[in-house]
Amino acid sequence: MQRPKNWLPGLLMVLPSIILVGIFVYYLIAQNIWTSLNVATRRVVVGGKFEERSIHEGGYRNYTELLGSADYQHALWNLLVLTVVFVVGTMIMGLLWSILLEKGVRGEGVFRSIYLFPMAVSFIAAGVVWRWLLSPAKGEGAAIGLNQLFVKLGLDGLQSSWWSADSRWNMAAMALPAIWQLSGYIMALFLAGFRGIGEDQREAARIDGASEWQVYRHVLFPQLSPIALSALIIVGHMSMKMFDLIYAIAGPNSYTASVPATLMWTQLFAQRDPVAAAVNATIILVIVAVVVVPYLWYTNRTERERG
Amino acid sequence: MRTSTTRSAALLAVAALGLSACATGGDSGGSGDAGAGDASSSETNSAEAYEPKEGGAGGEVGVFTWWADGSEKKGLDALTAEFEKQYPNDSFVNLAVAGGAGSNAKAKLASDLENDNPPGSFQGHAGAELTDYIAADQIEPVNDVMAALGGSDVFPQDLLDRLTVEGDIYSIPSNIHRANVVWANPKVLKEAGINEPPADMEAWLADMEKVKESGVKTPLHIGGTWTQVQLFETVLLSDLGPESYNGLFDGSTKWDSEGVKTAVSHYKELLGYANTASDGDDWPPSIDAVYKGDAAYNVMGDWAVAQFTENDATEGEDYTYFPVPGTDGVFDFLADSFTLPKGADNPDGSKDWLMTVGSAEGQLAFNKAKGSIPARTDVAADEFPEYQQSAMEDFQSDTIVSSIAHGAAVPLAWLTDVSSAVAKFYSAQDEEAMVSDLTSAAEKHGQ
């Protein structure tokens, strides 16, 4: 307290962002949660007369109501399938590409750019193209996009209805464009990780008689685990909030491809039900927090241990 | 601040205008005001007829639509030209938001209205969809404009009833479309040995089988979810008949009745003859498929004519049309209409716009370009191309029912649930689940 000039300038520097974040993030989160607990009625016109109708009872029942609805469970299941396939797919593709590049291919720079390019395309633009590629029409003449390619190659058996399929696993197809788009990014993360490990460590392992697999398994991969964890969190939380790609591919208000984020759009704009949308938003926030908060806590702790 | 001063200025202007109008006898830019006095029907709250100022109230009128390209844009341009002719003092500001069937536009509009930043006037599907805005207190009654236009003397009473809530009329209809039309390829039908339009659903399904046997893999072409909803609604209409169909929306017909169940199984059989579609597919590819002979039939609203015309197709030779089998003599209608939002910056300018929209000249210019038919009954038919003439005739003589898919019969929230049920059915094909989904939607949103 005697020497305010030590902390005062620092505080003044960060104060604007504290205030802005306070209002635009935390206050709005609080407001959203408050909205989600509201009792809601709606004035409707029935048979040419106005009528006041209750649509939400308020309190925790708003949550049980939404979580209990079949449409929402369908959306949550879709999200789970999408997230698992998307995360596993990008991690595998990203790791594979980075190992290939790390082995010292000729023209590495060219390949690196090619793999990274999809990330420069916006989800909406990519979605428009993928919507066509993943068209469900099948058979000679009717098929377009990937199915047409399969027909032309004589691989008719590979044709699929993609995300329009009548299957609990249809959202796995929706993960394809997302994997295509983000694998390059994961590759770049891993590649940076590999480059950060000195050549001397590999040499040492090889001199000790380690096979190439053992070098990766026991020397390189363990040192990549923080990067893998970050990559996992980044891709995972992107998947949970995914809206634009699905909107572009399946159109607004698609039931088949609905996930909580697209359902929120439907609730707010088509059903004009801000309370249900707020409940949904809070649930999405909780789902993301369940993944991200332990990660933040973990990084904080490891950094403190190191520091 | 700015708004309130302009508003009071506008009020003053209205008062002054009223006086001067009385003195001069008034001049309502092109709208016949012969019937203005007795225009309000028995059920409509009476209101003084709106008297537009000579040349318009002045200022800007922002008009919000989703007519951003194709024949819709041409229609809007023609209407705008008419507006500028009738009210040269007003300047038109185009606030169109692109996107099929208004899906993007409605979201933008919803947030503008929520934030008290309404446009001068916005497009809305006449009927139940508009009741969302009415119930939310976002639009004002326009009884005075309707009275000035001539009310039920120039608009069909059937239509006005659908725009009226507790005696107030909330919008001015601009155009009518018909949803229960089958577009067919005569060459494909001839090949399959079909010479007559089928009389009912069973006959239609039998024809589909014939078409399939003649080598066309997908006799029926469908698009994304809303086109499926439209197809389903016409099957409902065919199997239930107009009276029971109307009863679906006031509770007198149950959604789990036998008629609905029959319609659902007919609909399932129809899907068996259809192409594979995904939720977001647009409608023009279906029309193209019929034109090219990849499919024999498509059920689409009569905006399809514009798509055929774009392909240089000739009626009778390249395409033909008939009401969905079993719905002959019934007109499954949807209409666009324009509103006066509460708190609009320039309400008199907005009313001038509505006067143009409702005028005979405005409706002629607009509908000729857009391919729809006028909502007014006094526009000469011989100015229109052949299809529109036949639709105008049918609209006068047929029983009129409201479209589900286009917001005339049910409000948006209800429509959303119907759409989910139809989309779910498309992949799962579970008739019982469909009936129970439709029933619970009706319980949630209906009477």
mmCIF file with all atom_site columns, N, CA and C in Angstrom, chain B residues 78-114:
data_model
loop_
_atom_site.group_PDB
_atom_site.id
_atom_site.type_symbol
_atom_site.label_atom_id
_atom_site.label_alt_id
_atom_site.label_comp_id
_atom_site.label_asym_id
_atom_site.label_entity_id
_atom_site.label_seq_id
_atom_site.pdbx_PDB_ins_code
_atom_site.Cartn_x
_atom_site.Cartn_y
_atom_site.Cartn_z
_atom_site.occupancy
_atom_site.B_iso_or_equiv
_atom_site.pdbx_formal_charge
_atom_site.auth_seq_id
_atom_site.auth_comp_id
_atom_site.auth_asym_id
_atom_site.auth_atom_id
_atom_site.pdbx_PDB_model_num
ATOM 1   N N  . ALA B 1 78  ? -40.628 -3.569  -60.498 1.00 0.00 ? 78  ALA B N  1
ATOM 2   C CA . ALA B 1 78  ? -41.817 -3.032  -61.174 1.00 0.00 ? 78  ALA B CA 1
ATOM 3   C C  . ALA B 1 78  ? -42.704 -2.299  -60.176 1.00 0.00 ? 78  ALA B C  1
ATOM 4   N N  . LEU B 1 79  ? -42.820 -2.876  -58.976 1.00 0.00 ? 79  LEU B N  1
ATOM 5   C CA . LEU B 1 79  ? -43.650 -2.252  -57.952 1.00 0.00 ? 79  LEU B CA 1
ATOM 6   C C  . LEU B 1 79  ? -43.039 -0.927  -57.503 1.00 0.00 ? 79  LEU B C  1
ATOM 7   N N  . THR B 1 80  ? -41.717 -0.920  -57.370 1.00 0.00 ? 80  THR B N  1
ATOM 8   C CA . THR B 1 80  ? -41.020 0.295   -56.966 1.00 0.00 ? 80  THR B CA 1
ATOM 9   C C  . THR B 1 80  ? -41.221 1.402   -57.993 1.00 0.00 ? 80  THR B C  1
ATOM 10  N N  . ALA B 1 81  ? -41.146 1.028   -59.281 1.00 0.00 ? 81  ALA B N  1
ATOM 11  C CA . ALA B 1 81  ? -41.334 2.020   -60.343 1.00 0.00 ? 81  ALA B CA 1
ATOM 12  C C  . ALA B 1 81  ? -42.728 2.634   -60.234 1.00 0.00 ? 81  ALA B C  1
ATOM 13  N N  . GLU B 1 82  ? -43.711 1.790   -59.956 1.00 0.00 ? 82  GLU B N  1
ATOM 14  C CA . GLU B 1 82  ? -45.083 2.263   -59.806 1.00 0.00 ? 82  GLU B CA 1
ATOM 15  C C  . GLU B 1 82  ? -45.198 3.206   -58.598 1.00 0.00 ? 82  GLU B C  1
ATOM 16  N N  . PHE B 1 83  ? -44.506 2.831   -57.510 1.00 0.00 ? 83  PHE B N  1
ATOM 17  C CA . PHE B 1 83  ? -44.520 3.642   -56.285 1.00 0.00 ? 83  PHE B CA 1
ATOM 18  C C  . PHE B 1 83  ? -43.939 5.027   -56.565 1.00 0.00 ? 83  PHE B C  1
ATOM 19  N N  . GLU B 1 84  ? -42.838 5.046   -57.293 1.00 0.00 ? 84  GLU B N  1
ATOM 20  C CA . GLU B 1 84  ? -42.203 6.332   -57.583 1.00 0.00 ? 84  GLU B CA 1
ATOM 21  C C  . GLU B 1 84  ? -43.075 7.198   -58.488 1.00 0.00 ? 84  GLU B C  1
ATOM 22  N N  . LYS B 1 85  ? -43.873 6.512   -59.322 1.00 0.00 ? 85  LYS B N  1
ATOM 23  C CA . LYS B 1 85  ? -44.777 7.259   -60.196 1.00 0.00 ? 85  LYS B CA 1
ATOM 24  C C  . LYS B 1 85  ? -45.938 7.847   -59.385 1.00 0.00 ? 85  LYS B C  1
ATOM 25  N N  . GLN B 1 86  ? -46.473 7.035   -58.482 1.00 0.00 ? 86  GLN B N  1
ATOM 26  C CA . GLN B 1 86  ? -47.647 7.482   -57.722 1.00 0.00 ? 86  GLN B CA 1
ATOM 27  C C  . GLN B 1 86  ? -47.280 8.490   -56.636 1.00 0.00 ? 86  GLN B C  1
ATOM 28  N N  . TYR B 1 87  ? -46.127 8.265   -56.006 1.00 0.00 ? 87  TYR B N  1
ATOM 29  C CA . TYR B 1 87  ? -45.728 9.135   -54.893 1.00 0.00 ? 87  TYR B CA 1
ATOM 30  C C  . TYR B 1 87  ? -44.311 9.641   -55.100 1.00 0.00 ? 87  TYR B C  1
ATOM 31  N N  . PRO B 1 88  ? -44.123 10.570  -56.027 1.00 0.00 ? 88  PRO B N  1
ATOM 32  C CA . PRO B 1 88  ? -42.767 11.023  -56.362 1.00 0.00 ? 88  PRO B CA 1
ATOM 33  C C  . PRO B 1 88  ? -42.034 11.663  -55.188 1.00 0.00 ? 88  PRO B C  1
ATOM 34  N N  . ASN B 1 89  ? -42.763 12.134  -54.175 1.00 0.00 ? 89  ASN B N  1
ATOM 35  C CA . ASN B 1 89  ? -42.080 12.785  -53.046 1.00 0.00 ? 89  ASN B CA 1
ATOM 36  C C  . ASN B 1 89  ? -41.353 11.778  -52.160 1.00 0.00 ? 89  ASN B C  1
ATOM 37  N N  . ASP B 1 90  ? -41.848 10.539  -52.134 1.00 0.00 ? 90  ASP B N  1
ATOM 38  C CA . ASP B 1 90  ? -41.250 9.535   -51.251 1.00 0.00 ? 90  ASP B CA 1
ATOM 39  C C  . ASP B 1 90  ? -40.065 8.885   -51.947 1.00 0.00 ? 90  ASP B C  1
ATOM 40  N N  . SER B 1 91  ? -39.035 8.585   -51.162 1.00 0.00 ? 91  SER B N  1
ATOM 41  C CA . SER B 1 91  ? -37.959 7.829   -51.799 1.00 0.00 ? 91  SER B CA 1
ATOM 42  C C  . SER B 1 91  ? -37.890 6.414   -51.216 1.00 0.00 ? 91  SER B C  1
ATOM 43  N N  . PHE B 1 92  ? -37.844 5.471   -52.121 1.00 0.00 ? 92  PHE B N  1
ATOM 44  C CA . PHE B 1 92  ? -37.870 4.062   -51.768 1.00 0.00 ? 92  PHE B CA 1
ATOM 45  C C  . PHE B 1 92  ? -36.463 3.599   -51.398 1.00 0.00 ? 92  PHE B C  1
ATOM 46  N N  . VAL B 1 93  ? -36.338 2.897   -50.270 1.00 0.00 ? 93  VAL B N  1
ATOM 47  C CA . VAL B 1 93  ? -35.046 2.321   -49.898 1.00 0.00 ? 93  VAL B CA 1
ATOM 48  C C  . VAL B 1 93  ? -35.213 0.806   -49.849 1.00 0.00 ? 93  VAL B C  1
ATOM 49  N N  . ASN B 1 94  ? -34.421 0.109   -50.659 1.00 0.00 ? 94  ASN B N  1
ATOM 50  C CA . ASN B 1 94  ? -34.555 -1.342  -50.744 1.00 0.00 ? 94  ASN B CA 1
ATOM 51  C C  . ASN B 1 94  ? -33.768 -2.021  -49.639 1.00 0.00 ? 94  ASN B C  1
ATOM 52  N N  . LEU B 1 95  ? -34.457 -2.713  -48.726 1.00 0.00 ? 95  LEU B N  1
ATOM 53  C CA . LEU B 1 95  ? -33.786 -3.386  -47.614 1.00 0.00 ? 95  LEU B CA 1
ATOM 54  C C  . LEU B 1 95  ? -33.832 -4.904  -47.787 1.00 0.00 ? 95  LEU B C  1
ATOM 55  N N  . ALA B 1 96  ? -33.854 -5.373  -49.044 1.00 0.00 ? 96  ALA B N  1
ATOM 56  C CA . ALA B 1 96  ? -33.999 -6.811  -49.275 1.00 0.00 ? 96  ALA B CA 1
ATOM 57  C C  . ALA B 1 96  ? -32.814 -7.595  -48.719 1.00 0.00 ? 96  ALA B C  1
ATOM 58  N N  . VAL B 1 97  ? -33.114 -8.752  -48.130 1.00 0.00 ? 97  VAL B N  1
ATOM 59  C CA . VAL B 1 97  ? -32.082 -9.675  -47.649 1.00 0.00 ? 97  VAL B CA 1
ATOM 60  C C  . VAL B 1 97  ? -32.240 -10.971 -48.437 1.00 0.00 ? 97  VAL B C  1
ATOM 61  N N  . ALA B 1 98  ? -31.161 -11.398 -49.098 1.00 0.00 ? 98  ALA B N  1
ATOM 62  C CA . ALA B 1 98  ? -31.245 -12.585 -49.950 1.00 0.00 ? 98  ALA B CA 1
ATOM 63  C C  . ALA B 1 98  ? -31.386 -13.850 -49.116 1.00 0.00 ? 98  ALA B C  1
ATOM 64  N N  . GLY B 1 99  ? -31.829 -14.924 -49.759 1.00 0.00 ? 99  GLY B N  1
ATOM 65  C CA . GLY B 1 99  ? -31.920 -16.212 -49.055 1.00 0.00 ? 99  GLY B CA 1
ATOM 66  C C  . GLY B 1 99  ? -33.258 -16.870 -49.303 1.00 0.00 ? 99  GLY B C  1
ATOM 67  N N  . GLY B 1 100 ? -33.243 -18.150 -49.673 1.00 0.00 ? 100 GLY B N  1
ATOM 68  C CA . GLY B 1 100 ? -34.449 -18.862 -50.073 1.00 0.00 ? 100 GLY B CA 1
ATOM 69  C C  . GLY B 1 100 ? -35.561 -18.796 -49.050 1.00 0.00 ? 100 GLY B C  1
ATOM 70  N N  . ALA B 1 101 ? -36.773 -18.504 -49.527 1.00 0.00 ? 101 ALA B N  1
ATOM 71  C CA . ALA B 1 101 ? -37.985 -18.487 -48.714 1.00 0.00 ? 101 ALA B CA 1
ATOM 72  C C  . ALA B 1 101 ? -37.873 -17.606 -47.476 1.00 0.00 ? 101 ALA B C  1
ATOM 73  N N  . GLY B 1 102 ? -36.919 -16.665 -47.503 1.00 0.00 ? 102 GLY B N  1
ATOM 74  C CA . GLY B 1 102 ? -36.839 -15.708 -46.409 1.00 0.00 ? 102 GLY B CA 1
ATOM 75  C C  . GLY B 1 102 ? -36.193 -16.222 -45.151 1.00 0.00 ? 102 GLY B C  1
ATOM 76  N N  . SER B 1 103 ? -35.485 -17.363 -45.256 1.00 0.00 ? 103 SER B N  1
ATOM 77  C CA . SER B 1 103 ? -34.932 -17.958 -44.036 1.00 0.00 ? 103 SER B CA 1
ATOM 78  C C  . SER B 1 103 ? -33.929 -17.037 -43.354 1.00 0.00 ? 103 SER B C  1
ATOM 79  N N  . ASN B 1 104 ? -33.066 -16.381 -44.132 1.00 0.00 ? 104 ASN B N  1
ATOM 80  C CA . ASN B 1 104 ? -32.123 -15.445 -43.520 1.00 0.00 ? 104 ASN B CA 1
ATOM 81  C C  . ASN B 1 104 ? -32.822 -14.146 -43.156 1.00 0.00 ? 104 ASN B C  1
ATOM 82  N N  . ALA B 1 105 ? -33.703 -13.723 -44.068 1.00 0.00 ? 105 ALA B N  1
ATOM 83  C CA . ALA B 1 105 ? -34.353 -12.438 -43.890 1.00 0.00 ? 105 ALA B CA 1
ATOM 84  C C  . ALA B 1 105 ? -35.155 -12.393 -42.591 1.00 0.00 ? 105 ALA B C  1
ATOM 85  N N  . LYS B 1 106 ? -35.857 -13.489 -42.289 1.00 0.00 ? 106 LYS B N  1
ATOM 86  C CA . LYS B 1 106 ? -36.720 -13.482 -41.107 1.00 0.00 ? 106 LYS B CA 1
ATOM 87  C C  . LYS B 1 106 ? -35.911 -13.336 -39.829 1.00 0.00 ? 106 LYS B C  1
ATOM 88  N N  . ALA B 1 107 ? -34.695 -13.901 -39.831 1.00 0.00 ? 107 ALA B N  1
ATOM 89  C CA . ALA B 1 107 ? -33.847 -13.774 -38.645 1.00 0.00 ? 107 ALA B CA 1
ATOM 90  C C  . ALA B 1 107 ? -33.397 -12.329 -38.474 1.00 0.00 ? 107 ALA B C  1
ATOM 91  N N  . LYS B 1 108 ? -33.014 -11.693 -39.578 1.00 0.00 ? 108 LYS B N  1
ATOM 92  C CA . LYS B 1 108 ? -32.591 -10.296 -39.527 1.00 0.00 ? 108 LYS B CA 1
ATOM 93  C C  . LYS B 1 108 ? -33.762 -9.411  -39.092 1.00 0.00 ? 108 LYS B C  1
ATOM 94  N N  . LEU B 1 109 ? -34.928 -9.688  -39.643 1.00 0.00 ? 109 LEU B N  1
ATOM 95  C CA . LEU B 1 109 ? -36.108 -8.897  -39.314 1.00 0.00 ? 109 LEU B CA 1
ATOM 96  C C  . LEU B 1 109 ? -36.456 -9.045  -37.838 1.00 0.00 ? 109 LEU B C  1
ATOM 97  N N  . ALA B 1 110 ? -36.391 -10.288 -37.344 1.00 0.00 ? 110 ALA B N  1
ATOM 98  C CA . ALA B 1 110 ? -36.726 -10.534 -35.946 1.00 0.00 ? 110 ALA B CA 1
ATOM 99  C C  . ALA B 1 110 ? -35.840 -9.703  -35.031 1.00 0.00 ? 110 ALA B C  1
ATOM 100 N N  . SER B 1 111 ? -34.535 -9.623  -35.344 1.00 0.00 ? 111 SER B N  1
ATOM 101 C CA . SER B 1 111 ? -33.682 -8.851  -34.438 1.00 0.00 ? 111 SER B CA 1
ATOM 102 C C  . SER B 1 111 ? -33.913 -7.356  -34.608 1.00 0.00 ? 111 SER B C  1
ATOM 103 N N  . ASP B 1 112 ? -34.195 -6.899  -35.829 1.00 0.00 ? 112 ASP B N  1
ATOM 104 C CA . ASP B 1 112 ? -34.493 -5.474  -36.013 1.00 0.00 ? 112 ASP B CA 1
ATOM 105 C C  . ASP B 1 112 ? -35.741 -5.060  -35.238 1.00 0.00 ? 112 ASP B C  1
ATOM 106 N N  . LEU B 1 113 ? -36.758 -5.904  -35.283 1.00 0.00 ? 113 LEU B N  1
ATOM 107 C CA . LEU B 1 113 ? -38.002 -5.568  -34.586 1.00 0.00 ? 113 LEU B CA 1
ATOM 108 C C  . LEU B 1 113 ? -37.777 -5.604  -33.079 1.00 0.00 ? 113 LEU B C  1
ATOM 109 N N  . GLU B 1 114 ? -37.002 -6.597  -32.635 1.00 0.00 ? 114 GLU B N  1
ATOM 110 C CA . GLU B 1 114 ? -36.713 -6.743  -31.210 1.00 0.00 ? 114 GLU B CA 1
ATOM 111 C C  . GLU B 1 114 ? -35.968 -5.514  -30.688 1.00 0.00 ? 114 GLU B C  1
#
